[in-house]
Amino acid sequence: MAKDAVRVISGDVGGNFGIRNNTCPEFVLVAWAAKRVGRPVKWICERREAFLTDFHGRDLASEAELALDQEGYFLALRAVNTSNLGASAISFVPLAKGIAVSSSVYHIPTSHMRGVGVMTNTTPTSAYRSAGRPEVMFVLERMIDIACRRHGFDRLELRRRNLVSPDAMPYRNPLGLVYDSGDYPASLRRAAELADWAGFEARRAEARQRGRCRGIGIANSIELNTGAPRERAEMTIDPSGTVELVLGTMSAGLGRGPLDAHIHQVCPCPDRALRKGE
């Protein structure tokens, strides 16, 4: 069929965008069936069926090692990450992106990461909701806590000592990923202040007197801002002075921001600056 004979309507799709990024057999079969019978065809998935067949977000086994010197500076990271691909290989994105950010916000001079994809008899895994990154962050932060317990380092100080400095930006991590900006020491300091890290022992002692257990922990994380497809942004100014802005985004049925609410924003008044909200 010609492209101009096909109309695609994308409504509010809600969350879990990764599940909707892949082409499932039902999508193709519905279109084929509609053309075959010459009538509208709708396929509806029941919730129970979705639980059994929709792609899962993560299933990773990691064997990792972290090397430190006597002062607590990180020297090297080594790991083998084994990803359960499920019954069919839908996506390697969680495995690849997790490895790319495996050093997180810390300066680790040397890294050796091995990624392994395994076919099993489970539901396939795919990329959605921060694919692959939370797992590797958890592994690294757990290793840091283990190092603190084994060698007597302070949990907050050891992390602060190894953060990438703002002066190092743009920073290339040991896997080749470039961080364009960031002030990680300031973020960690602010988090500790808001949580009253220094006053925790007094709160724990008070809770113990009431027969309650109180704990505290801290962890750092980082997120990738890359993905596919790339967002589209196009601005056109015609001879009459009308400005048209076309954005490659749409409402997802969740929160609506100022750019999320409108695909087209037109200003018919080029002789004055746009005020807030126009």
Tab-separated table of C-alpha atoms in Angstrom:
chain	number	residue	atom	x	y	z
A	1	MET	CA	0.000	0.000	0.000
A	2	ALA	CA	1.109	3.562	-0.639
A	3	LYS	CA	2.234	5.504	2.395
A	4	ASP	CA	-0.423	8.177	1.860
A	5	ALA	CA	-3.082	5.469	2.036
A	6	VAL	CA	-2.136	4.552	5.581
A	7	ARG	CA	-3.087	6.603	8.651
A	8	VAL	CA	-1.540	5.801	12.021
A	9	ILE	CA	-3.199	7.125	15.176
A	10	SER	CA	-1.144	6.985	18.362
A	11	GLY	CA	-3.177	7.779	21.448
A	12	ASP	CA	-2.196	7.903	25.110
A	13	VAL	CA	-0.013	4.853	25.582
A	14	GLY	CA	0.919	5.325	29.236
A	15	GLY	CA	4.110	3.974	30.767
A	16	ASN	CA	6.354	0.981	30.047
A	17	PHE	CA	7.373	2.477	26.735
A	18	GLY	CA	9.869	-0.306	26.023
A	19	ILE	CA	7.185	-2.935	25.535
A	20	ARG	CA	5.669	-0.734	22.837
A	21	ASN	CA	8.971	-0.172	21.061
A	22	ASN	CA	9.031	-3.662	19.551
A	23	THR	CA	6.908	-5.062	16.746
A	24	CYS	CA	4.864	-8.016	17.950
A	25	PRO	CA	3.366	-10.634	15.563
A	26	GLU	CA	-0.166	-9.539	16.480
A	27	PHE	CA	0.406	-6.061	15.033
A	28	VAL	CA	1.204	-7.459	11.612
A	29	LEU	CA	-1.504	-10.130	11.718
A	30	VAL	CA	-4.230	-7.608	12.570
A	31	ALA	CA	-3.309	-5.438	9.583
A	32	TRP	CA	-3.117	-8.500	7.324
A	33	ALA	CA	-6.473	-9.815	8.546
A	34	ALA	CA	-8.204	-6.457	8.057
A	35	LYS	CA	-6.983	-6.258	4.478
A	36	ARG	CA	-7.899	-9.905	3.865
A	37	VAL	CA	-11.525	-9.643	5.045
A	38	GLY	CA	-12.027	-6.004	4.079
A	39	ARG	CA	-13.324	-5.030	7.505
A	40	PRO	CA	-11.882	-3.453	10.674
A	41	VAL	CA	-10.122	-5.986	12.890
A	42	LYS	CA	-9.218	-5.422	16.517
A	43	TRP	CA	-6.969	-7.560	18.692
A	44	ILE	CA	-7.393	-7.228	22.460
A	45	CYS	CA	-4.886	-8.706	24.887
A	46	GLU	CA	-6.243	-9.761	28.267
A	47	ARG	CA	-4.277	-8.856	31.362
A	48	ARG	CA	-3.523	-12.507	32.156
A	49	GLU	CA	-2.121	-13.002	28.668
A	50	ALA	CA	0.005	-9.878	29.044
A	51	PHE	CA	1.501	-11.179	32.298
A	52	LEU	CA	2.487	-14.396	30.520
A	53	THR	CA	3.801	-13.004	27.250
A	54	ASP	CA	4.815	-9.322	27.545
A	55	PHE	CA	8.538	-8.698	27.602
A	56	HIS	CA	10.092	-8.518	31.031
A	57	GLY	CA	12.311	-5.626	32.057
A	58	ARG	CA	15.378	-7.324	33.506
A	59	ASP	CA	16.989	-10.618	34.475
A	60	LEU	CA	20.729	-10.301	35.081
A	61	ALA	CA	23.355	-12.324	36.920
A	62	SER	CA	26.607	-10.470	37.645
A	63	GLU	CA	29.951	-11.706	38.972
A	64	ALA	CA	31.978	-8.607	39.787
A	65	GLU	CA	35.231	-7.550	41.465
A	66	LEU	CA	36.361	-4.104	42.639
A	67	ALA	CA	40.007	-3.288	43.382
A	68	LEU	CA	41.072	-0.515	45.808
A	69	ASP	CA	44.386	0.737	47.136
A	70	GLN	CA	45.166	1.252	50.844
A	71	GLU	CA	43.787	4.795	50.794
A	72	GLY	CA	40.509	3.599	49.325
A	73	TYR	CA	40.911	4.881	45.776
A	74	PHE	CA	39.319	2.660	43.155
A	75	LEU	CA	41.806	0.994	40.830
A	76	ALA	CA	39.867	-1.401	38.622
A	77	LEU	CA	36.519	-3.045	37.986
A	78	ARG	CA	36.003	-6.467	36.465
A	79	ALA	CA	32.720	-8.271	35.844
A	80	VAL	CA	30.883	-10.834	33.794
A	81	ASN	CA	27.252	-9.853	33.222
A	82	THR	CA	24.961	-12.650	32.053
A	83	SER	CA	21.606	-11.529	30.688
A	84	ASN	CA	18.636	-13.852	30.304
A	85	LEU	CA	17.298	-13.118	26.830
A	86	GLY	CA	14.351	-15.460	27.273
A	87	ALA	CA	12.937	-17.740	24.607
A	88	SER	CA	13.890	-15.334	21.806
A	89	ALA	CA	16.468	-12.588	21.461
A	90	ILE	CA	14.342	-9.426	21.366
A	91	SER	CA	16.896	-6.903	22.626
A	92	PHE	CA	20.494	-6.683	23.808
A	93	VAL	CA	20.019	-3.082	24.967
A	94	PRO	CA	19.796	-3.802	28.729
A	95	LEU	CA	23.025	-5.795	28.620
A	96	ALA	CA	24.922	-3.282	26.476
A	97	LYS	CA	23.766	-0.093	28.188
A	98	GLY	CA	24.332	-1.569	31.637
A	99	ILE	CA	27.931	-2.346	30.757
A	100	ALA	CA	28.439	1.128	29.264
A	101	VAL	CA	27.630	2.865	32.579
A	102	SER	CA	29.030	0.170	34.877
A	103	SER	CA	31.552	2.548	36.474
A	104	SER	CA	28.710	4.927	37.381
A	105	VAL	CA	29.793	8.356	38.705
A	106	TYR	CA	33.118	7.076	40.024
A	107	HIS	CA	36.578	7.416	38.535
A	108	ILE	CA	37.720	3.848	37.908
A	109	PRO	CA	40.855	3.909	35.725
A	110	THR	CA	40.605	0.357	34.409
A	111	SER	CA	37.607	-1.799	33.601
A	112	HIS	CA	37.113	-5.201	32.017
A	113	MET	CA	33.481	-6.091	31.343
A	114	ARG	CA	32.158	-9.167	29.578
A	115	GLY	CA	28.551	-9.421	28.418
A	116	VAL	CA	26.871	-12.780	27.846
A	117	GLY	CA	23.384	-13.299	26.413
A	118	VAL	CA	21.681	-16.593	27.265
A	119	MET	CA	18.629	-18.143	25.580
A	120	THR	CA	16.236	-19.833	28.021
A	121	ASN	CA	12.609	-20.987	28.186
A	122	THR	CA	11.315	-17.847	29.943
A	123	THR	CA	9.502	-14.778	28.659
A	124	PRO	CA	11.859	-12.612	26.557
A	125	THR	CA	13.454	-9.589	28.186
A	126	SER	CA	13.641	-6.194	26.545
A	127	ALA	CA	14.402	-2.553	27.239
A	128	TYR	CA	12.034	-0.495	29.322
A	129	ARG	CA	12.208	1.561	32.491
A	130	SER	CA	15.942	2.355	32.625
A	131	ALA	CA	17.038	-0.774	30.800
A	132	GLY	CA	20.114	-2.406	32.301
A	133	ARG	CA	21.335	0.521	34.380
A	134	PRO	CA	19.763	-0.083	37.837
A	135	GLU	CA	21.195	-3.599	37.987
A	136	VAL	CA	24.816	-2.598	37.456
A	137	MET	CA	24.444	0.388	39.796
A	138	PHE	CA	23.187	-1.952	42.495
A	139	VAL	CA	26.126	-4.330	41.972
A	140	LEU	CA	28.724	-1.560	42.188
A	141	GLU	CA	27.167	0.105	45.232
A	142	ARG	CA	26.967	-3.235	47.021
A	143	MET	CA	30.662	-3.849	46.331
A	144	ILE	CA	31.491	-0.435	47.764
A	145	ASP	CA	29.555	-1.249	50.941
A	146	ILE	CA	31.325	-4.616	51.214
A	147	ALA	CA	34.705	-2.882	50.876
A	148	CYS	CA	33.734	-0.484	53.663
A	149	ARG	CA	32.792	-3.303	56.009
A	150	ARG	CA	35.873	-5.393	55.251
A	151	HIS	CA	38.452	-2.622	55.408
A	152	GLY	CA	36.941	-0.051	57.738
A	153	PHE	CA	36.209	2.747	55.270
A	154	ASP	CA	33.427	5.242	55.926
A	155	ARG	CA	30.625	4.651	53.431
A	156	LEU	CA	30.079	8.300	52.624
A	157	GLU	CA	33.753	9.249	52.540
A	158	LEU	CA	34.782	6.348	50.305
A	159	ARG	CA	32.185	7.324	47.743
A	160	ARG	CA	33.085	11.004	47.929
A	161	ARG	CA	36.779	10.217	47.473
A	162	ASN	CA	36.186	8.389	44.209
A	163	LEU	CA	33.612	10.629	42.505
A	164	VAL	CA	34.480	12.088	39.126
A	165	SER	CA	35.381	15.728	39.680
A	166	PRO	CA	33.493	18.529	37.899
A	167	ASP	CA	36.876	19.734	36.673
A	168	ALA	CA	37.268	16.484	34.731
A	169	MET	CA	34.241	17.192	32.523
A	170	PRO	CA	33.833	16.184	29.784
A	171	TYR	CA	34.892	12.846	31.268
A	172	ARG	CA	35.404	9.582	29.384
A	173	ASN	CA	34.757	6.521	31.525
A	174	PRO	CA	36.851	3.336	31.122
A	175	LEU	CA	34.300	1.861	28.701
A	176	GLY	CA	34.545	4.911	26.416
A	177	LEU	CA	31.290	6.649	27.366
A	178	VAL	CA	31.615	10.457	27.573
A	179	TYR	CA	29.922	12.364	30.423
A	180	ASP	CA	29.323	15.921	29.240
A	181	SER	CA	28.699	17.525	32.639
A	182	GLY	CA	27.863	16.936	36.275
A	183	ASP	CA	28.795	17.957	39.816
A	184	TYR	CA	28.594	14.652	41.628
A	185	PRO	CA	30.319	15.793	44.847
A	186	ALA	CA	27.749	18.574	45.245
A	187	SER	CA	24.884	16.133	44.678
A	188	LEU	CA	26.259	13.691	47.241
A	189	ARG	CA	26.844	16.466	49.764
A	190	ARG	CA	23.329	17.803	49.286
A	191	ALA	CA	21.783	14.333	49.664
A	192	ALA	CA	23.682	13.763	52.909
A	193	GLU	CA	22.521	17.120	54.246
A	194	LEU	CA	18.877	16.524	53.385
A	195	ALA	CA	18.978	13.064	54.963
A	196	ASP	CA	20.816	14.385	58.060
A	197	TRP	CA	23.436	11.682	57.645
A	198	ALA	CA	25.492	13.090	60.533
A	199	GLY	CA	22.572	12.865	62.930
A	200	PHE	CA	21.612	9.293	62.117
A	201	GLU	CA	23.306	7.590	65.066
A	202	ALA	CA	21.237	9.628	67.512
A	203	ARG	CA	18.062	8.654	65.655
A	204	ARG	CA	19.052	4.994	65.669
A	205	ALA	CA	19.775	5.042	69.410
A	206	GLU	CA	16.383	6.603	70.065
A	207	ALA	CA	14.659	3.981	67.896
A	208	ARG	CA	16.500	1.165	69.689
A	209	GLN	CA	15.102	2.368	73.007
A	210	ARG	CA	11.625	1.895	71.549
A	211	GLY	CA	12.474	-1.600	70.352
A	212	ARG	CA	12.701	-0.553	66.719
A	213	CYS	CA	15.456	-1.073	64.152
A	214	ARG	CA	16.562	1.854	62.019
A	215	GLY	CA	19.007	1.742	59.111
A	216	ILE	CA	20.467	4.146	56.576
A	217	GLY	CA	22.135	3.717	53.232
A	218	ILE	CA	23.405	5.793	50.356
A	219	ALA	CA	23.953	5.079	46.681
A	220	ASN	CA	24.805	6.999	43.521
A	221	SER	CA	23.403	6.472	40.069
A	222	ILE	CA	23.696	7.874	36.577
A	223	GLU	CA	21.467	7.716	33.527
A	224	LEU	CA	22.059	7.710	29.792
A	225	ASN	CA	20.360	10.377	27.698
A	226	THR	CA	20.802	8.544	24.414
A	227	GLY	CA	18.396	6.332	22.574
A	228	ALA	CA	16.679	5.584	19.305
A	229	PRO	CA	14.981	7.008	17.412
A	230	ARG	CA	16.359	10.505	17.810
A	231	GLU	CA	13.897	13.239	18.727
A	232	ARG	CA	12.954	15.597	15.922
A	233	ALA	CA	12.909	19.359	16.337
A	234	GLU	CA	12.297	21.625	13.339
A	235	MET	CA	11.677	25.386	13.227
A	236	THR	CA	10.292	27.201	10.171
A	237	ILE	CA	9.860	30.971	9.703
A	238	ASP	CA	7.767	31.968	6.693
A	239	PRO	CA	7.918	35.390	4.903
A	240	SER	CA	4.999	36.727	6.965
A	241	GLY	CA	6.961	36.227	10.170
A	242	THR	CA	5.048	33.200	11.429
A	243	VAL	CA	7.201	30.787	13.418
A	244	GLU	CA	6.266	27.121	13.400
A	245	LEU	CA	7.952	24.676	15.737
A	246	VAL	CA	7.545	20.934	15.131
A	247	LEU	CA	8.689	18.616	17.882
A	248	GLY	CA	9.219	14.876	17.727
A	249	THR	CA	7.236	14.218	20.863
A	250	MET	CA	3.660	13.619	21.921
A	251	SER	CA	1.497	13.083	24.931
A	252	ALA	CA	2.091	9.644	26.442
A	253	GLY	CA	-0.919	9.770	28.727
A	254	LEU	CA	1.196	10.640	31.751
A	255	GLY	CA	2.274	14.108	32.923
A	256	ARG	CA	1.991	16.838	30.316
A	257	GLY	CA	4.746	19.400	30.104
A	258	PRO	CA	4.694	22.651	28.108
A	259	LEU	CA	6.373	21.031	25.096
A	260	ASP	CA	4.544	17.726	25.553
A	261	ALA	CA	1.101	19.263	25.209
A	262	HIS	CA	1.480	20.755	21.731
A	263	ILE	CA	3.167	19.431	18.634
A	264	HIS	CA	2.808	22.756	16.840
A	265	GLN	CA	3.383	26.131	18.456
A	266	VAL	CA	2.706	29.114	16.213
A	267	CYS	CA	3.560	32.734	16.974
A	268	PRO	CA	1.701	35.189	14.667
A	269	CYS	CA	3.290	38.202	16.376
A	270	PRO	CA	6.952	38.441	15.297
A	271	ASP	CA	7.252	42.068	16.412
A	272	ARG	CA	7.404	41.216	20.113
A	273	ALA	CA	9.034	38.623	22.278
A	274	LEU	CA	7.104	35.634	23.516
A	275	ARG	CA	5.911	35.983	27.084
A	276	LYS	CA	5.847	33.054	29.462
A	277	GLY	CA	2.976	30.740	28.566
A	278	GLU	CA	2.548	31.944	24.984
